[in-house]
Amino acid sequence: MNLSISKYSLIILLTLSPLFGQKIRPRNMGLEIGLFKTGKWNAITDVKGVLVGHETLILGDSVRTGVTIIKPHGGNLFEEKVMGAVYVTNGFGKALGFTQVEELGTIETPIGLTNTLNIFLVANAIVDYMILGNPNIRSVNPVVGETNDGGLNDIRGRHIKKEHVFTAINNAMSGPVMEGAVGAGTGTRALGFKGGIGTSSRILPPEAGGYTVGVIVQTNFGGSLMINGAPIGRELKKSPFSSSIPYDEDEGSCMIVIATDAPLSNRNLKRIAKRVNHAFGRVGAYSSNGSGDYAIIFSTFKSTESDELTVDRTELKNRAMNGLFMATVEATEEAIINSLFMAETVSSKYGTSEALPVEETMKILKKYKALNWNKKLYPWKR
Amino acid sequence: MNLSISKYSLIILLTLSPLFGQKIRPRNMGLEIGLFKTGKWNAITDVKGVLVGHETLILGDSVRTGVTIIKPHGGNLFEEKVMGAVYVTNGFGKALGFTQVEELGTIETPIGLTNTLNIFLVANAIVDYMILGNPNIRSVNPVVGETNDGGLNDIRGRHIKKEHVFTAINNAMSGPVMEGAVGAGTGTRALGFKGGIGTSSRILPPEAGGYTVGVIVQTNFGGSLMINGAPIGRELKKSPFSSSIPYDEDEGSCMIVIATDAPLSNRNLKRIAKRVNHAFGRVGAYSSNGSGDYAIIFSTFKSTESDELTVDRTELKNRAMNGLFMATVEATEEAIINSLFMAETVSSKYGTSEALPVEETMKILKKYKALNWNKKLYPWKR
Amino acid sequence: MNLSISKYSLIILLTLSPLFGQKIRPRNMGLEIGLFKTGKWNAITDVKGVLVGHETLILGDSVRTGVTIIKPHGGNLFEEKVMGAVYVTNGFGKALGFTQVEELGTIETPIGLTNTLNIFLVANAIVDYMILGNPNIRSVNPVVGETNDGGLNDIRGRHIKKEHVFTAINNAMSGPVMEGAVGAGTGTRALGFKGGIGTSSRILPPEAGGYTVGVIVQTNFGGSLMINGAPIGRELKKSPFSSSIPYDEDEGSCMIVIATDAPLSNRNLKRIAKRVNHAFGRVGAYSSNGSGDYAIIFSTFKSTESDELTVDRTELKNRAMNGLFMATVEATEEAIINSLFMAETVSSKYGTSEALPVEETMKILKKYKALNWNKKLYPWKR
Amino acid sequence: MNLSISKYSLIILLTLSPLFGQKIRPRNMGLEIGLFKTGKWNAITDVKGVLVGHETLILGDSVRTGVTIIKPHGGNLFEEKVMGAVYVTNGFGKALGFTQVEELGTIETPIGLTNTLNIFLVANAIVDYMILGNPNIRSVNPVVGETNDGGLNDIRGRHIKKEHVFTAINNAMSGPVMEGAVGAGTGTRALGFKGGIGTSSRILPPEAGGYTVGVIVQTNFGGSLMINGAPIGRELKKSPFSSSIPYDEDEGSCMIVIATDAPLSNRNLKRIAKRVNHAFGRVGAYSSNGSGDYAIIFSTFKSTESDELTVDRTELKNRAMNGLFMATVEATEEAIINSLFMAETVSSKYGTSEALPVEETMKILKKYKALNWNKKLYPWKR
């Protein structure tokens, strides 16, 4: 039996979720991360045109996995490629499509996230999808990332199939994005707790261009959780390098997809992607040896073809980049925190990954004064 | 009907091949490339332990493709990883497994070569193979490259299946290596002619360490063929930028796998891999925009585990690298030339790719004095 | 008049400093950063053999600059090179010597830090120094970094001369390291306050190898200061993107030099260096467009020459790297914090950079419970 | 006595040079390299606006060195930066300014070439020059390369001073460029002969955009010289790995500066720069361990500022790059060959480096049919 969560209505789930698991987004409980205001949905979908779809696989006592799809826009991506870039923090992972993005500077397919051993099947399904929609394609470069959900999932069984990928692609929509143990985050673990999918966005003030940055993450990595400076991991005794976590077992990965509508060169797109490192530092990660930490970034800004040989681009100047750098750090940090708050405890025959204990966490946040900081000092905040 | 050439005896083929297509390796006709002597087979398999297997798919009038497997050694590669590195000349390609090799410095699976749209199926088949042989694997990093054989092959049909990959893996053997329109080279084209698989090797003199370098290539790229300095492409009117080859259509790719038994750091392995560029220059390539030119290198030299935390490595000094650099340029150059000499004309409903006209080429080589240069000047040559 | 602080006795300064400026290292006031214990001096000099020398230039009302030298060991570095690597977070800087370290994997001179427009003079002085000590040198690769102290210093005057570099080299010693507005940190500013030189170290537990990691920084960068999670910058109203700090003026740089005695490949040295990013995130930096953020790392571990062509190396395994990653994040974070706590207010005709208000900062740290966390949970801490 | 050649009239020298040393550019003797036609001067100065200046130092029996300056345009480069990129083939060199070009994508000073141990003095002199012309500069990024002329020059004496750099900058002019043992090429050696400065250019056909590519090189590297396919090095017994050239002594470097007027992104500029490798292969180089082989590229195409935050750029499409790739390979190849043909024998107390024996070389070129190939086949050639 394939209990695909994606078949439930998103709206109902979001409305009722507190009844099931007290899953309220942390910002709604007073946790404000960073200086900039968020977009309407506080999600990658705040970047106009970006669509996200999940397909979740929960099957018996062994399958806890899924696939998540991010579409830079709803059109034919092969015909209307978007400018993109990639960045690798720690490359113990199988993320694919990277060398072509690096060389040509474009992304031409929906971006996929899944589990480690399913990545090639997912890439192949995306090829299927692209071939169907493009009768002349003989070469196409899917961009797919993965993290390892083998602690909760029968990863060797590789249960994601082509139809799940197609469902996620077809499910992709704008608006609010499901977070937590869903899609590619169904079986992941992070910072000692159940991880999963998280998303967030930031909008720059008009004088900095008013651009939007949106981030979606698949969290599965180690470290000692910090939230807005509060040492949650330490307080909850979930830190690496303690007796219970040996030196070589604090493994895991984090996939990050960043979208923006700012007009950017590939060079500056990559510079932005590099700032995920700063967000890792803020949440208590150190990118362990076993981590596959990859950032994929694209801009939805369209260039105009000027003639046969050239295009006309608008590009942000180097010295106008600071707002985007900071916005990316903030949105990545919040997306990671969201993934933890929104994930419910998941069990399988391989073990149990406990959800972040929200009530306790909120207490610690209060103790460390990490909530509701004085907005009056920063009038440009929402 | 799947007419798999790999089922024919290799020995018989090699013996009889002149009867079919006059396919004699160019070195046997007096073409000597470079200063160093070759190994016994003038093949990547001259590096002790390295195995190569092909599976060729020729099916009706549309399927002209295949898969080629290079095994760094015959043991369990996941348990006994080899030191490796990768280098990208021009990244318009889908080669996968690269970021992990870059990060961790090891290769842990057989290396695969295939066509562009089959690469994910081949990678997934290698995962299958590794899972079968390693009951505890939950993460494994296949390294696979591809070039686009869509000019001769029904590439959108993605005809390579898991069983073909397994056959190629199981076929992998030491000794002479089949070249030309075989395995992953079945449908490729290069420099205006039928390309394919080629291989070559070099052995350093004892005073330079006596190490072996072996190279295998899958040729599918553009340019104006030069052989040992003779302008074959120009003479045979197969040059880009002429009226028949528009500026944006001299596309293609070249995959290169390099093996050595020299004890090398990842840093120096990568430095060697970078020298494929010099070989590209020598054969008349310029790595066009559409080219996916990737080098994968590994060393079969074994380190010894010294304790729980460390290994003891022997490593070549920087200043001892020159011989390996030059040997790699030479072996890559000769492997590319071999791929052209050994490939027969291939036709399909998509078109015909003519083999290099060997007789005419030999005449041009003679005209330009590119054959049988005076070995007495270089007594260290064989 | 050249008032060189380096002529004062270090011991006296450290003893008396509280009388002058209340400059006590934050760890001595209860601020503990991270999980691992520090070395004896909590300085880069805890890595055995590493020496640090400063030369400070304070001249009239306009010169506020200097040079800092880090010697990987006290011997002839050209004859006994150390393994090294480099990493660039944001390359708006003039740091030099990087491509050769990247290619050859070694550092062969003392490492210098200075101001932006003096970097070439300092590099040239290091060449002078190397030539003097090595009669046969015809090529040598100084490694020098810089940050821009033009906010307090007559940077266009380029007041650092060869003799200052030689003094710093000759001053280099083991033991405690002067921090704050000294040497290359004399005129730098960071995170809204006076920056400067800071240093820290960590020692891994025996089961992780017992290695030492030492870090020294020259801080001159922007962001909103966080210390152990407490939002100092926000509380003290020193955050970028507020009305007083326009979007394109939160500039600056951070140079980081990392030393370790762990036996490491160049690949793993570079992986460690990359972890400075996580420390940047923890202190509230986001590496603005104008930042030249560079890490230089070396290992003092000696390999043995095995024969003419090869060396024998001991190397840490990939999976033993986690402790070093975390230790580097922690030591970098603490070195940055130290640079702020130890720097006194500096004025010149160009302006004044106020020191971090220590008393106020300590109050904020207490408010946010960032001091004296419960060590009993982590018995491996000192 | 400082016998500075730059004080002689360029025109007179070029006119009279055959009377002194039979130094005729090889193209004028029938050596045609590649498919595309050259610009008017067959020099980097064919890219409109680009200026080149030399200052040559020949002093007594020991000083044989100099400096060469390339100015992307004659205006204030700091105010009107050009788009640029860098690429490192083999980084055993001290070339500086690279990380900032990589990060920000611009070149903001004249580009310098000189000898290894003088590079920091030259960089500092360029800082002097920039400060003089820009009253507000507090940070500037000189881009300077070097090769080692220590085989002919008293390199440890570091005889290049600020005034020589200023002279070269002020000498910089358009039109024909002096080649051979001049400027930074005064004391260099390449491929067994006297090397030096060489330059060449290519113009794309109108249908490929009609762009110009110009290259200037400072040759000082090893290998076995090939010219248009003819094995000159082998015939003249100047090959590495022979008894007279031990394995670890085929050292040297090549600096390459590329100019174009094509509108290009930093990404595509770097892709072009990478093609110098193919030219290295064509001339018989293999980039030995000791080689510092660096390419610096810039475009003179001007973008227009659209508003405070953005610029409007025209950029060549990826698929329009092929002509520029090939043109760069050809111009680099010819520039290297020119440097050899135009260099006279240079002697000093350190030794003698013999010029390429032109007459003998021409005979070999004829023997190998490397001259005057049939242009009728390629009607687009000049």
Coordinates of N, CA and C in Angstrom, one line a residue, chain A residues 292-375:
Chain A
G292 N 26.8 15.5 2.4 CA 26.8 16.0 1.1 C 26.0 17.2 1.0
D293 N 26.7 18.4 1.1 CA 26.0 19.7 1.3 C 26.1 20.4 0.0
Y294 N 25.1 20.6 -0.7 CA 25.1 21.1 -2.1 C 24.0 22.2 -2.2
A295 N 24.4 23.3 -2.8 CA 23.4 24.4 -3.1 C 23.2 24.5 -4.6
I296 N 22.0 24.6 -5.0 CA 21.6 24.8 -6.4 C 20.8 26.1 -6.4
I297 N 21.1 27.0 -7.3 CA 20.5 28.3 -7.3 C 20.1 28.7 -8.7
F298 N 18.9 29.4 -8.9 CA 18.5 29.8 -10.2 C 17.9 31.2 -10.0
S299 N 17.9 31.9 -11.1 CA 17.1 33.2 -11.2 C 16.0 33.1 -12.2
T300 N 14.9 33.6 -11.9 CA 13.7 33.5 -12.8 C 13.7 34.7 -13.8
F301 N 14.7 35.6 -13.6 CA 14.7 36.8 -14.4 C 15.0 36.4 -15.9
K302 N 14.2 37.0 -16.8 CA 14.4 36.7 -18.2 C 15.2 37.7 -18.9
S303 N 16.2 37.2 -19.7 CA 17.0 38.0 -20.6 C 16.2 38.0 -21.9
T304 N 16.6 39.0 -22.7 CA 15.9 39.1 -24.0 C 17.0 38.8 -25.1
E305 N 16.5 38.1 -26.1 CA 17.4 37.7 -27.2 C 17.6 39.0 -28.0
S306 N 18.8 39.4 -28.3 CA 19.0 40.6 -29.1 C 19.2 40.3 -30.5
D307 N 20.0 39.2 -30.8 CA 20.1 38.8 -32.2 C 20.5 37.3 -32.2
E308 N 20.8 36.8 -33.4 CA 21.2 35.4 -33.5 C 22.3 35.0 -32.5
L309 N 23.3 35.9 -32.3 CA 24.5 35.5 -31.6 C 24.5 35.9 -30.1
T310 N 23.7 37.0 -29.8 CA 23.8 37.6 -28.5 C 22.5 37.7 -27.7
V311 N 22.6 37.8 -26.5 CA 21.4 38.2 -25.6 C 21.7 39.5 -24.9
D312 N 20.6 40.2 -24.5 CA 20.8 41.3 -23.7 C 20.4 41.0 -22.3
R313 N 21.3 41.2 -21.3 CA 21.0 40.9 -20.0 C 21.0 42.1 -19.1
T314 N 20.2 42.1 -18.1 CA 20.3 43.1 -17.0 C 21.0 42.3 -15.9
E315 N 22.0 42.9 -15.3 CA 22.7 42.2 -14.2 C 22.9 43.2 -13.0
L316 N 22.7 42.6 -11.9 CA 23.0 43.4 -10.7 C 24.5 43.6 -10.6
K317 N 24.9 44.8 -10.1 CA 26.3 45.1 -9.9 C 26.8 44.4 -8.7
N318 N 28.1 44.2 -8.7 CA 28.7 43.5 -7.5 C 28.3 44.2 -6.2
R319 N 28.4 45.5 -6.2 CA 28.2 46.2 -5.0 C 26.8 46.3 -4.5
A320 N 25.9 45.7 -5.4 CA 24.5 45.7 -5.0 C 24.1 44.3 -4.4
M321 N 25.1 43.4 -4.2 CA 24.9 42.0 -3.8 C 24.6 41.8 -2.3
N322 N 25.0 42.7 -1.5 CA 25.0 42.5 -0.1 C 23.6 42.0 0.5
G323 N 22.6 42.7 0.0 CA 21.3 42.4 0.5 C 20.9 40.9 0.1
L324 N 21.3 40.5 -1.1 CA 21.0 39.1 -1.5 C 21.8 38.1 -0.7
F325 N 23.0 38.5 -0.4 CA 23.8 37.6 0.5 C 23.2 37.4 1.8
M326 N 22.8 38.5 2.5 CA 22.3 38.4 3.8 C 20.9 37.7 3.7
A327 N 20.1 38.0 2.8 CA 18.8 37.4 2.6 C 18.9 35.9 2.5
T328 N 19.9 35.5 1.8 CA 20.1 34.0 1.6 C 20.5 33.3 2.8
V329 N 21.4 34.0 3.6 CA 21.8 33.4 4.9 C 20.5 33.2 5.8
E330 N 19.8 34.3 5.8 CA 18.6 34.3 6.7 C 17.5 33.2 6.3
A331 N 17.2 33.2 5.0 CA 16.2 32.3 4.5 C 16.7 30.9 4.6
T332 N 17.9 30.6 4.4 CA 18.5 29.2 4.5 C 18.4 28.8 6.0
E333 N 18.8 29.7 6.9 CA 18.7 29.4 8.3 C 17.3 29.1 8.7
E334 N 16.4 29.9 8.3 CA 15.0 29.7 8.7 C 14.4 28.5 8.0
A335 N 14.8 28.2 6.8 CA 14.2 27.0 6.1 C 14.7 25.7 6.9
I336 N 15.9 25.7 7.4 CA 16.4 24.6 8.1 C 15.7 24.4 9.4
I337 N 15.5 25.6 10.1 CA 14.7 25.5 11.4 C 13.3 25.1 11.1
N338 N 12.7 25.6 10.1 CA 11.3 25.1 9.7 C 11.3 23.6 9.5
S339 N 12.3 23.1 8.8 CA 12.2 21.6 8.6 C 12.2 20.8 9.8
L340 N 12.8 21.4 10.9 CA 12.8 20.6 12.2 C 11.5 20.8 12.9
F341 N 11.0 22.1 13.0 CA 9.7 22.3 13.7 C 8.6 21.6 13.0
M342 N 8.6 21.5 11.7 CA 7.4 20.9 11.0 C 7.4 19.4 10.9
A343 N 8.6 18.8 11.2 CA 8.7 17.3 11.0 C 8.1 16.6 12.2
E344 N 7.3 15.6 12.0 CA 6.8 14.8 13.0 C 7.7 13.6 13.2
T345 N 7.6 13.0 14.4 CA 8.3 11.8 14.7 C 8.0 10.7 13.6
V346 N 9.0 10.1 13.1 CA 8.8 9.0 12.2 C 9.5 7.7 12.7
S347 N 8.7 6.6 12.6 CA 9.3 5.3 13.0 C 9.2 4.4 11.9
S348 N 10.1 3.4 11.9 CA 10.0 2.3 10.9 C 10.7 1.2 11.6
K349 N 10.8 0.1 10.9 CA 11.5 -1.1 11.6 C 13.0 -0.8 11.8
Y350 N 13.5 0.2 11.1 CA 14.9 0.6 11.3 C 15.2 1.5 12.5
G351 N 14.1 2.0 13.1 CA 14.3 2.9 14.2 C 13.3 4.0 14.2
T352 N 13.5 4.9 15.2 CA 12.6 6.0 15.3 C 13.4 7.3 15.4
S353 N 13.0 8.3 14.7 CA 13.6 9.6 14.8 C 12.6 10.5 15.4
E354 N 12.9 11.0 16.6 CA 12.0 11.9 17.3 C 11.9 13.3 16.7
A355 N 10.7 13.8 16.7 CA 10.6 15.2 16.2 C 11.2 16.1 17.3
L356 N 11.6 17.2 16.8 CA 12.1 18.3 17.8 C 11.0 18.5 18.8
P357 N 11.3 18.4 20.1 CA 10.2 18.6 21.1 C 9.9 20.1 21.1
V358 N 8.8 20.5 20.5 CA 8.5 21.9 20.2 C 8.3 22.7 21.5
E359 N 7.6 22.1 22.4 CA 7.2 22.8 23.7 C 8.5 23.1 24.4
E360 N 9.3 22.1 24.6 CA 10.6 22.2 25.3 C 11.5 23.2 24.6
T361 N 11.5 23.1 23.3 CA 12.4 24.0 22.5 C 11.9 25.5 22.7
M362 N 10.6 25.7 22.7 CA 10.1 27.1 22.9 C 10.5 27.6 24.3
K363 N 10.5 26.7 25.2 CA 11.0 27.1 26.6 C 12.4 27.6 26.6
I364 N 13.2 26.8 25.9 CA 14.7 27.1 25.8 C 14.8 28.4 25.1
L365 N 14.1 28.6 24.0 CA 14.2 29.8 23.2 C 13.8 31.0 24.1
K366 N 12.8 30.8 24.9 CA 12.5 31.9 25.8 C 13.6 32.2 26.8
K367 N 14.1 31.1 27.4 CA 15.2 31.2 28.4 C 16.3 32.0 27.8
Y368 N 16.6 31.7 26.6 CA 17.8 32.4 25.9 C 17.3 33.7 25.2
K369 N 16.1 34.1 25.4 CA 15.6 35.4 24.8 C 15.8 35.4 23.3
A370 N 15.5 34.2 22.7 CA 15.6 34.1 21.2 C 14.3 34.4 20.5
L371 N 13.3 34.8 21.2 CA 12.0 35.1 20.5 C 11.7 36.6 20.5
N372 N 10.9 37.0 19.6 CA 10.3 38.3 19.6 C 11.3 39.4 19.9
W373 N 12.3 39.5 19.2 CA 13.2 40.6 19.5 C 12.7 42.0 19.0
N374 N 13.2 43.0 19.6 CA 12.6 44.3 19.5 C 12.6 44.8 18.0
K375 N 11.4 44.8 17.4 CA 11.4 45.2 16.0 C 11.5 46.7 15.8

